[in-house]
Amino acid sequence: MNSGPSLLSLLAACLYAGIVATCLLAWRAARPANVPPWHRRAWIALALLFVALALLRFFALEEGFRDLIREAMRQDGSYSNRRRMQEIAAAIAISAIAIAAGIFAFRQRRGPWLRGRRNRAVSAASVAGAALMALLGLRLISLHAIDALLYGPLKLNWFADIGASLLVAGAALYYTWRVRSAR
């Protein structure tokens, strides 16, 4: 097991804590305003997601979870077959991500979510939050081919994680500004 979080994990936890603050700011701005209730629910859900991500990073739970899975697989003798299980889990995860993205895109096209700047900000932040959950799932599966993409020379893990996180923060700040300027 790991002894604790790395410096990068601590920095990520601090980034996530800042994003929790921006989500709560947006939630607070939406409370007294005349906005759809789903806005408030989305901002509080995103704040909770980033609290969970910060705790995962701060306490090195993601790495610990992977270590527990590996140890359990070693004890029951299935560790030598882990690649096959990871391939199946990755195929299921990627299929679920693709289906969820397709359903979301279809619903966005037909719904009121893309009408209005505030709706777009909440939708963009929600998509970024979903992308972070998908990224977390792929990191937990830890299939060699996926790891090579995420942690390889391009560091796609960092770009996706930081990019989606900053998108949520930016959308929250923009949303707060739009709601407050409408009063």
mmCIF file of C-alpha atoms in Angstrom:
data_model
loop_
_atom_site.group_PDB
_atom_site.id
_atom_site.type_symbol
_atom_site.label_atom_id
_atom_site.label_comp_id
_atom_site.label_asym_id
_atom_site.label_seq_id
_atom_site.Cartn_x
_atom_site.Cartn_y
_atom_site.Cartn_z
ATOM 1 C CA MET A 1 0.000 0.000 0.000
ATOM 2 C CA ASN A 2 1.071 3.567 -0.594
ATOM 3 C CA SER A 3 2.195 5.624 2.371
ATOM 4 C CA GLY A 4 0.325 8.749 1.362
ATOM 5 C CA PRO A 5 -0.449 11.216 -1.369
ATOM 6 C CA SER A 6 2.194 12.572 -3.702
ATOM 7 C CA LEU A 7 2.842 16.277 -4.149
ATOM 8 C CA LEU A 8 0.841 16.203 -7.396
ATOM 9 C CA SER A 9 -2.070 14.536 -5.601
ATOM 10 C CA LEU A 10 -1.978 17.233 -2.930
ATOM 11 C CA LEU A 11 -1.961 19.937 -5.601
ATOM 12 C CA ALA A 12 -4.888 18.239 -7.340
ATOM 13 C CA ALA A 13 -6.779 18.075 -4.033
ATOM 14 C CA CYS A 14 -6.214 21.826 -3.576
ATOM 15 C CA LEU A 15 -7.424 22.482 -7.123
ATOM 16 C CA TYR A 16 -10.522 20.381 -6.446
ATOM 17 C CA ALA A 17 -11.173 22.275 -3.202
ATOM 18 C CA GLY A 18 -11.083 25.541 -5.137
ATOM 19 C CA ILE A 19 -13.547 24.132 -7.648
ATOM 20 C CA VAL A 20 -15.848 23.074 -4.803
ATOM 21 C CA ALA A 21 -15.851 26.742 -3.763
ATOM 22 C CA THR A 22 -16.766 27.910 -7.286
ATOM 23 C CA CYS A 23 -19.579 25.336 -7.520
ATOM 24 C CA LEU A 24 -20.942 26.431 -4.155
ATOM 25 C CA LEU A 25 -20.715 30.045 -5.297
ATOM 26 C CA ALA A 26 -22.797 29.191 -8.374
ATOM 27 C CA TRP A 27 -25.254 27.201 -6.239
ATOM 28 C CA ARG A 28 -25.595 30.131 -3.863
ATOM 29 C CA ALA A 29 -26.133 32.562 -6.740
ATOM 30 C CA ALA A 30 -28.877 30.299 -8.106
ATOM 31 C CA ARG A 31 -30.692 29.931 -4.783
ATOM 32 C CA PRO A 32 -32.626 33.193 -4.638
ATOM 33 C CA ALA A 33 -32.658 33.679 -8.401
ATOM 34 C CA ASN A 34 -35.447 32.712 -10.738
ATOM 35 C CA VAL A 35 -33.635 29.730 -12.281
ATOM 36 C CA PRO A 36 -34.748 26.175 -12.943
ATOM 37 C CA PRO A 37 -34.286 23.841 -9.961
ATOM 38 C CA TRP A 38 -31.991 21.563 -11.977
ATOM 39 C CA HIS A 39 -29.367 24.324 -11.926
ATOM 40 C CA ARG A 40 -29.113 24.198 -8.137
ATOM 41 C CA ARG A 41 -29.096 20.392 -8.156
ATOM 42 C CA ALA A 42 -26.348 20.318 -10.779
ATOM 43 C CA TRP A 43 -24.104 22.745 -8.896
ATOM 44 C CA ILE A 44 -24.478 20.904 -5.595
ATOM 45 C CA ALA A 45 -23.868 17.551 -7.328
ATOM 46 C CA LEU A 46 -20.716 18.951 -8.936
ATOM 47 C CA ALA A 47 -19.540 20.328 -5.579
ATOM 48 C CA LEU A 48 -20.042 16.881 -4.025
ATOM 49 C CA LEU A 49 -18.191 15.247 -6.926
ATOM 50 C CA PHE A 50 -15.199 17.510 -6.369
ATOM 51 C CA VAL A 51 -15.288 16.904 -2.607
ATOM 52 C CA ALA A 52 -15.102 13.181 -3.377
ATOM 53 C CA LEU A 53 -12.283 13.707 -5.885
ATOM 54 C CA ALA A 54 -10.347 15.830 -3.380
ATOM 55 C CA LEU A 55 -10.727 13.149 -0.708
ATOM 56 C CA LEU A 56 -9.639 10.454 -3.165
ATOM 57 C CA ARG A 57 -6.505 12.447 -3.947
ATOM 58 C CA PHE A 58 -5.720 13.641 -0.437
ATOM 59 C CA PHE A 59 -6.002 10.206 1.152
ATOM 60 C CA ALA A 60 -4.536 8.385 -1.902
ATOM 61 C CA LEU A 61 -7.688 6.260 -2.010
ATOM 62 C CA GLU A 62 -7.544 5.666 -5.747
ATOM 63 C CA GLU A 63 -4.114 4.050 -5.496
ATOM 64 C CA GLY A 64 -5.140 2.196 -2.350
ATOM 65 C CA PHE A 65 -8.232 0.831 -4.085
ATOM 66 C CA ARG A 66 -6.131 -0.447 -6.986
ATOM 67 C CA ASP A 67 -3.715 -2.058 -4.505
ATOM 68 C CA LEU A 68 -6.614 -3.751 -2.686
ATOM 69 C CA ILE A 69 -7.972 -5.139 -5.950
ATOM 70 C CA ARG A 70 -4.548 -6.471 -6.940
ATOM 71 C CA GLU A 71 -4.045 -8.096 -3.548
ATOM 72 C CA ALA A 72 -7.504 -9.689 -3.629
ATOM 73 C CA MET A 73 -6.770 -11.030 -7.126
ATOM 74 C CA ARG A 74 -3.447 -12.460 -5.960
ATOM 75 C CA GLN A 75 -5.101 -14.182 -3.000
ATOM 76 C CA ASP A 76 -7.834 -15.818 -5.074
ATOM 77 C CA GLY A 77 -5.423 -16.768 -7.861
ATOM 78 C CA SER A 78 -6.973 -14.651 -10.584
ATOM 79 C CA TYR A 79 -4.127 -12.140 -10.856
ATOM 80 C CA SER A 80 -2.621 -13.925 -13.854
ATOM 81 C CA ASN A 81 -5.926 -13.397 -15.709
ATOM 82 C CA ARG A 82 -6.216 -9.727 -14.771
ATOM 83 C CA ARG A 83 -5.627 -8.470 -18.326
ATOM 84 C CA ARG A 84 -8.671 -10.341 -19.605
ATOM 85 C CA MET A 85 -10.830 -8.985 -16.767
ATOM 86 C CA GLN A 86 -9.472 -5.475 -17.337
ATOM 87 C CA GLU A 87 -10.248 -5.739 -21.061
ATOM 88 C CA ILE A 88 -13.841 -6.724 -20.308
ATOM 89 C CA ALA A 89 -14.197 -3.954 -17.701
ATOM 90 C CA ALA A 90 -12.685 -1.409 -20.117
ATOM 91 C CA ALA A 91 -15.022 -2.501 -22.923
ATOM 92 C CA ILE A 92 -18.029 -2.190 -20.616
ATOM 93 C CA ALA A 93 -16.866 1.200 -19.289
ATOM 94 C CA ILE A 94 -16.151 2.622 -22.737
ATOM 95 C CA SER A 95 -19.474 1.317 -24.058
ATOM 96 C CA ALA A 96 -21.317 2.837 -21.095
ATOM 97 C CA ILE A 97 -19.537 6.149 -21.637
ATOM 98 C CA ALA A 98 -20.421 6.147 -25.334
ATOM 99 C CA ILE A 99 -24.065 5.259 -24.672
ATOM 100 C CA ALA A 100 -24.377 7.902 -21.932
ATOM 101 C CA ALA A 101 -22.769 10.523 -24.184
ATOM 102 C CA GLY A 102 -25.120 9.623 -27.020
ATOM 103 C CA ILE A 103 -28.190 9.824 -24.793
ATOM 104 C CA PHE A 104 -27.013 13.124 -23.350
ATOM 105 C CA ALA A 105 -26.333 14.572 -26.809
ATOM 106 C CA PHE A 106 -29.747 13.448 -28.024
ATOM 107 C CA ARG A 107 -31.510 14.923 -24.992
ATOM 108 C CA GLN A 108 -29.538 18.167 -25.264
ATOM 109 C CA ARG A 109 -30.574 18.536 -28.878
ATOM 110 C CA ARG A 110 -34.248 18.175 -28.019
ATOM 111 C CA GLY A 111 -34.412 19.882 -24.633
ATOM 112 C CA PRO A 112 -34.203 23.404 -23.250
ATOM 113 C CA TRP A 113 -30.684 22.843 -21.897
ATOM 114 C CA LEU A 114 -28.972 24.615 -24.770
ATOM 115 C CA ARG A 115 -31.262 27.630 -24.730
ATOM 116 C CA GLY A 116 -29.790 30.423 -22.685
ATOM 117 C CA ARG A 117 -26.294 31.113 -21.478
ATOM 118 C CA ARG A 118 -26.924 29.958 -17.925
ATOM 119 C CA ASN A 119 -28.305 26.641 -19.156
ATOM 120 C CA ARG A 120 -25.253 26.191 -21.375
ATOM 121 C CA ALA A 121 -22.907 26.927 -18.485
ATOM 122 C CA VAL A 122 -24.589 24.343 -16.247
ATOM 123 C CA SER A 123 -24.650 21.815 -19.105
ATOM 124 C CA ALA A 124 -20.973 22.349 -19.920
ATOM 125 C CA ALA A 125 -20.011 21.945 -16.272
ATOM 126 C CA SER A 126 -22.126 18.791 -16.013
ATOM 127 C CA VAL A 127 -20.492 17.279 -19.101
ATOM 128 C CA ALA A 128 -17.059 18.074 -17.668
ATOM 129 C CA GLY A 129 -18.044 16.433 -14.379
ATOM 130 C CA ALA A 130 -19.205 13.330 -16.245
ATOM 131 C CA ALA A 131 -15.913 13.279 -18.152
ATOM 132 C CA LEU A 132 -14.013 13.337 -14.851
ATOM 133 C CA MET A 133 -16.050 10.395 -13.552
ATOM 134 C CA ALA A 134 -15.333 8.499 -16.776
ATOM 135 C CA LEU A 135 -11.632 9.298 -16.456
ATOM 136 C CA LEU A 136 -11.636 8.046 -12.866
ATOM 137 C CA GLY A 137 -13.276 4.818 -14.002
ATOM 138 C CA LEU A 138 -10.674 4.292 -16.700
ATOM 139 C CA ARG A 139 -7.857 4.955 -14.238
ATOM 140 C CA LEU A 140 -9.296 2.421 -11.806
ATOM 141 C CA ILE A 141 -9.558 -0.247 -14.506
ATOM 142 C CA SER A 142 -5.859 0.339 -15.225
ATOM 143 C CA LEU A 143 -5.621 -1.593 -18.494
ATOM 144 C CA HIS A 144 -2.120 -1.346 -19.967
ATOM 145 C CA ALA A 145 -3.265 0.111 -23.304
ATOM 146 C CA ILE A 146 -5.402 2.751 -21.578
ATOM 147 C CA ASP A 147 -2.622 3.531 -19.093
ATOM 148 C CA ALA A 148 -0.219 4.053 -22.007
ATOM 149 C CA LEU A 149 -2.567 6.740 -23.364
ATOM 150 C CA LEU A 150 -3.347 8.342 -20.014
ATOM 151 C CA TYR A 151 0.129 8.352 -18.504
ATOM 152 C CA GLY A 152 2.299 8.202 -21.647
ATOM 153 C CA PRO A 153 4.372 11.008 -23.125
ATOM 154 C CA LEU A 154 1.342 13.203 -23.855
ATOM 155 C CA LYS A 155 0.046 12.969 -20.261
ATOM 156 C CA LEU A 156 -3.587 12.871 -21.448
ATOM 157 C CA ASN A 157 -4.620 12.121 -17.866
ATOM 158 C CA TRP A 158 -3.363 15.538 -16.762
ATOM 159 C CA PHE A 159 -4.894 17.386 -19.693
ATOM 160 C CA ALA A 160 -8.268 15.697 -19.265
ATOM 161 C CA ASP A 161 -8.310 16.051 -15.485
ATOM 162 C CA ILE A 162 -7.104 19.645 -15.291
ATOM 163 C CA GLY A 163 -9.014 20.715 -18.397
ATOM 164 C CA ALA A 164 -12.347 19.306 -17.245
ATOM 165 C CA SER A 165 -11.799 20.690 -13.747
ATOM 166 C CA LEU A 166 -11.031 24.180 -15.034
ATOM 167 C CA LEU A 167 -14.035 23.980 -17.354
ATOM 168 C CA VAL A 168 -16.265 23.343 -14.327
ATOM 169 C CA ALA A 169 -14.676 26.246 -12.440
ATOM 170 C CA GLY A 170 -14.962 28.579 -15.419
ATOM 171 C CA ALA A 171 -18.584 27.608 -16.043
ATOM 172 C CA ALA A 172 -19.407 28.134 -12.362
ATOM 173 C CA LEU A 173 -17.826 31.579 -12.308
ATOM 174 C CA TYR A 174 -19.497 32.546 -15.591
ATOM 175 C CA TYR A 175 -22.839 31.272 -14.321
ATOM 176 C CA THR A 176 -22.461 33.242 -11.085
ATOM 177 C CA TRP A 177 -21.656 36.389 -13.037
ATOM 178 C CA ARG A 178 -24.637 35.888 -15.413
ATOM 179 C CA VAL A 179 -27.104 35.286 -12.572
ATOM 180 C CA ARG A 180 -25.876 38.238 -10.527
ATOM 181 C CA SER A 181 -25.835 40.600 -13.496
ATOM 182 C CA ALA A 182 -29.462 39.659 -14.301
ATOM 183 C CA ARG A 183 -30.678 40.923 -10.916
#
